[in-house]
């Protein structure tokens, strides 16, 4: 039987909503989705919205669940969700930091437990989707991969110990890129450009540069050198970023602080 015939999204806020929008934009039948989220006023057309657990249990229509609430809520919510997460159900979790072992403790009867790490670009089908599973058979694994691949580029991680680090890079990453764009614009304003022009130039520059890099025959490091014409302007700027590995050190600290918080969220959930 095909897998993920109906996905029940429990907690459909910023991230769950972006994924749902991405699947619908990819042409997947809205009837394959249902939402359980007391905070949501309406669902996209054709998607069922349950107000409470009892309504979702009565429908009993799903074969997979996507957990899209906050990691800090797992302990409190899990016991009430047991009727939705039993035998025959695959549990997909967006909960940053929370491990497969913790998901298995919270939902012991489910068929399979899968960690999923997307980012908000799922909305435009351009997110990396990192997956780590326990309990899926070969066929279910390839169905799951195809289902998440609609949202961008999926990959199976082979070592769960790396999950917090890939979360920092690929899940939190857009936050860092947006801060970079903002800082670039602010720097240009400090040096004399007008705010609107600085923001618009910073945004269009990053959009073009990242599209070019994504399709280039050379690594970003080599591309940076191609921008820096010998004896020209760009090298002077790169020298500032490269001095004493300033940017690499800053980003190493950034990713470490982010990944460490994943471990903390996990420890606090026990
Ligand atoms: N925002 C992002 O870019 C990313 C978030 N995540 C993960 O996604 C999850 C959600 O994060 P956000 O979407 O940012 O938060 P959010 O606050 O936008 O969404 C959480 C949703 O859960 C709902 N909710 C609260 N209590 C509920 C309950 N009892 N039953 C059902 N739904 C309930 C809220 O109404 C809300 O719509 C987190 O676990 C986070 O780690 C993962 C990757 C990226
Ligand atoms: O900030 C967070 O915890 C979530 C996980 C990755 C992106 N947002």
XYZ file of C-alpha atoms and ligand atoms in Angstrom:
322
model
C 0.000 0.000 0.000
C 1.213 3.542 -0.717
C 2.423 5.463 2.315
C 1.415 8.906 3.586
C -2.064 8.701 2.108
C -3.228 11.298 4.611
C -0.873 13.413 6.700
C -2.254 14.906 9.902
C -0.263 18.066 10.716
C -0.394 18.637 14.474
C 0.709 22.254 14.919
C 0.569 24.119 11.615
C 2.305 27.444 12.319
C 5.192 29.041 10.460
C 7.005 25.813 9.571
C 4.083 23.403 9.216
C 2.206 26.033 7.209
C 5.186 26.586 4.888
C 5.449 22.838 4.239
C 1.738 22.491 3.574
C 1.863 25.439 1.154
C 4.822 23.784 -0.606
C 3.027 20.446 -1.008
C -0.105 22.152 -2.324
C 1.995 24.263 -4.720
C 3.566 21.011 -5.954
C 0.081 19.850 -6.949
C -0.573 17.298 -4.192
C -4.273 16.735 -3.539
C -5.383 18.867 -0.536
C -7.506 15.899 0.616
C -4.232 14.185 1.582
C -3.748 16.719 4.402
C -5.530 17.451 7.648
C -4.593 19.896 10.396
C -5.024 19.726 14.137
C -4.193 23.150 15.528
C -6.386 25.003 18.024
C -4.609 28.254 17.125
C -5.517 28.170 13.440
C -8.617 29.980 12.174
C -8.859 28.379 8.747
C -7.135 25.808 6.572
C -6.290 26.045 2.878
C -9.168 25.008 0.609
C -9.735 21.264 0.627
C -7.647 20.645 3.751
C -9.587 19.411 6.786
C -9.134 21.402 10.010
C -9.801 19.641 13.313
C -10.376 21.789 16.368
C -9.471 19.117 18.896
C -8.045 15.638 19.303
C -11.500 14.037 19.622
C -12.536 15.323 16.174
C -9.357 13.979 14.599
C -9.733 10.637 16.379
C -13.347 10.313 15.235
C -12.282 10.879 11.614
C -9.441 8.354 11.971
C -8.427 9.159 8.397
C -4.655 9.620 8.611
C -1.785 7.167 8.283
C 0.979 9.678 9.115
C 1.421 12.550 11.547
C 3.672 15.603 11.249
C 4.491 17.131 14.631
C 4.774 20.900 14.113
C 4.371 22.316 17.608
C 7.201 23.509 19.868
C 9.739 20.985 21.232
C 8.974 22.259 24.756
C 5.347 21.039 24.340
C 6.110 17.371 23.677
C 5.920 16.148 27.280
C 2.618 17.882 27.923
C 0.919 17.049 24.603
C 2.119 13.507 23.871
C -0.146 11.586 26.296
C -3.240 13.233 24.794
C -2.092 12.374 21.265
C -1.672 8.614 21.816
C -4.986 7.837 20.068
C -3.690 9.568 16.927
C -0.234 8.046 16.972
C -0.748 4.311 17.458
C -0.338 1.217 15.353
C -0.134 1.809 11.594
C 0.922 5.455 11.965
C 4.239 6.978 10.925
C 5.378 9.922 13.091
C 7.314 12.698 11.339
C 8.739 15.288 13.737
C 9.914 18.860 13.141
C 10.730 19.280 16.841
C 14.232 20.764 16.945
C 16.634 18.881 19.192
C 14.301 16.031 20.113
C 15.739 12.595 19.388
C 14.280 9.443 17.889
C 14.552 7.815 21.345
C 12.440 10.624 22.817
C 9.861 10.295 20.024
C 9.674 6.532 20.631
C 9.119 7.085 24.345
C 6.410 9.663 23.633
C 4.666 7.581 20.935
C 5.549 3.960 21.680
C 2.940 2.270 19.474
C 3.647 4.102 16.203
C 5.076 2.087 13.299
C 7.993 4.434 12.587
C 9.584 7.609 13.911
C 11.241 10.091 11.577
C 13.017 13.383 12.295
C 12.561 15.966 9.541
C 14.450 19.241 9.275
C 13.258 21.683 6.595
C 13.428 25.446 6.487
C 10.906 28.117 5.548
C 11.842 27.909 1.841
C 9.680 24.740 1.791
C 6.932 27.221 0.931
C 8.566 27.792 -2.466
C 9.777 24.165 -2.822
C 13.403 25.176 -2.306
C 14.220 23.824 1.138
C 16.828 21.261 2.060
C 14.967 18.462 3.902
C 17.091 16.364 6.221
C 15.572 13.045 7.269
C 16.566 10.487 9.887
C 14.362 7.468 10.502
C 13.757 4.478 12.675
C 11.253 1.812 11.676
C 10.466 2.560 8.027
C 10.754 -0.375 5.626
C 12.443 0.009 2.248
C 9.247 0.887 0.372
C 8.018 3.302 3.045
C 11.443 4.936 3.080
C 11.353 5.651 -0.617
C 7.720 6.907 -0.417
C 8.684 9.260 2.415
C 11.681 10.548 0.488
C 9.571 11.268 -2.607
C 6.925 13.009 -0.494
C 9.428 15.370 1.183
C 11.415 15.880 -2.017
C 8.427 17.916 -3.269
C 9.580 20.635 -0.845
C 13.103 20.936 -2.216
C 16.094 18.633 -1.886
C 15.733 15.730 0.545
C 18.528 13.639 2.011
C 18.800 10.835 4.553
C 21.266 11.545 7.339
C 23.121 8.414 8.428
C 24.177 9.593 11.885
C 21.630 11.101 14.263
C 24.429 12.686 16.317
C 24.847 15.189 13.466
C 21.177 16.222 13.461
C 21.570 19.342 15.623
C 24.434 20.545 13.469
C 22.539 20.111 10.205
C 19.588 21.815 11.889
C 21.810 24.806 12.673
C 23.102 24.930 9.108
C 20.015 24.153 7.043
C 17.048 24.767 9.365
C 18.214 27.897 11.171
C 20.386 28.975 8.235
C 17.835 31.287 6.613
C 17.797 33.315 9.827
C 21.539 33.845 9.533
C 21.323 34.725 5.841
C 18.568 37.255 6.540
C 20.693 38.795 9.308
C 23.618 38.983 6.856
C 21.491 40.749 4.223
C 20.200 43.134 6.843
C 23.704 43.845 8.158
C 25.045 44.406 4.649
C 22.307 46.968 4.013
C 22.917 48.613 7.389
C 26.647 48.859 6.631
C 25.877 50.522 3.296
C 23.539 52.965 5.072
C 26.308 53.732 7.582
C 28.537 54.600 4.636
C 25.996 56.852 2.912
C 23.352 54.897 0.921
C 19.632 55.353 1.518
C 17.891 52.558 3.458
C 15.413 51.498 0.749
C 18.059 51.390 -1.947
C 20.552 49.586 0.291
C 18.033 46.880 1.254
C 16.843 46.396 -2.303
C 20.400 46.124 -3.669
C 21.483 43.741 -0.889
C 18.478 41.471 -1.538
C 18.775 41.325 -5.318
C 22.532 40.832 -5.070
C 22.136 37.827 -2.699
C 19.374 36.318 -4.837
C 21.463 36.476 -8.013
C 24.706 35.410 -6.330
C 23.168 32.347 -4.671
C 21.336 31.246 -7.855
C 24.576 31.588 -9.781
C 26.517 29.601 -7.170
C 23.857 26.862 -7.009
C 24.268 26.210 -10.740
C 27.986 26.930 -11.098
C 30.760 24.556 -12.091
C 32.952 25.857 -9.244
C 32.717 26.007 -5.444
C 31.654 29.226 -3.663
C 35.270 29.675 -2.529
C 36.497 29.698 -6.128
C 33.615 31.927 -7.219
C 34.625 34.475 -4.545
C 38.086 34.608 -6.098
C 36.548 35.070 -9.557
C 34.712 38.166 -8.308
C 37.962 39.600 -6.985
C 39.658 40.956 -10.098
C 43.436 41.008 -9.629
C 44.483 44.328 -8.135
C 40.825 45.354 -7.870
C 38.303 46.379 -5.247
C 36.708 43.113 -4.038
C 39.987 41.666 -2.730
C 40.219 44.523 -0.250
C 36.814 43.585 1.191
C 37.605 39.853 1.226
C 40.792 40.653 3.102
C 38.686 42.138 5.904
C 36.473 39.029 6.118
C 39.445 36.666 5.828
C 41.811 38.378 8.284
C 42.514 35.948 11.109
C 39.622 33.845 9.646
C 37.229 36.382 11.183
C 34.106 35.294 9.286
C 34.771 31.542 9.654
C 35.345 31.962 13.389
C 32.180 34.020 13.788
C 30.090 31.451 11.896
C 31.646 28.534 13.787
C 30.539 30.187 17.035
C 27.119 30.874 15.501
C 26.522 27.257 14.443
C 27.896 25.881 17.720
C 25.595 28.039 19.850
C 22.643 26.959 17.684
C 23.487 23.243 17.751
C 24.170 23.335 21.505
C 20.658 24.669 22.044
C 19.332 21.521 20.323
C 21.070 19.365 22.926
C 19.658 21.607 25.661
C 16.098 21.329 24.285
C 16.517 17.564 24.277
C 17.862 17.432 27.841
C 15.043 19.664 29.103
C 12.414 17.445 27.475
C 13.400 14.429 29.632
N 10.358 28.172 12.050
C 11.288 27.480 11.385
O 11.970 28.004 10.483
C 11.512 26.024 11.715
C 10.838 25.406 12.758
N 11.044 24.069 13.008
C 10.288 23.389 14.063
O 8.906 23.531 13.767
C 8.162 23.531 14.977
C 7.209 24.716 14.983
O 7.941 25.916 14.901
P 7.266 27.207 14.281
O 6.417 26.811 13.117
O 8.364 28.172 14.086
O 6.338 27.677 15.495
P 4.897 28.327 15.444
O 4.667 28.901 16.795
O 4.760 29.220 14.261
O 3.919 27.061 15.233
C 3.512 26.214 16.265
C 2.062 25.854 16.017
O 1.676 24.886 16.995
C 0.331 25.150 17.328
N -0.031 24.521 18.589
C 0.184 24.969 19.847
N -0.365 24.126 20.739
C -0.928 23.112 20.021
C -1.644 21.944 20.373
N -1.939 21.653 21.656
N -2.067 21.112 19.388
C -1.814 21.398 18.088
N -1.138 22.514 17.699
C -0.700 23.350 18.657
C 0.270 26.681 17.378
O -1.080 27.138 17.308
C 1.095 27.038 16.169
O 0.304 27.175 14.991
C 9.153 23.559 16.127
O 9.220 22.269 16.691
C 10.467 23.936 15.465
O 11.563 23.340 16.086
C 11.896 23.311 12.253
C 12.567 23.881 11.219
C 12.494 25.273 10.890
O 14.764 28.076 15.955
C 14.383 26.901 16.008
O 14.451 26.265 17.061
C 13.856 26.228 14.765
C 14.685 25.041 14.378
C 15.384 25.415 13.119
C 14.815 26.706 12.766
N 13.955 27.110 13.636
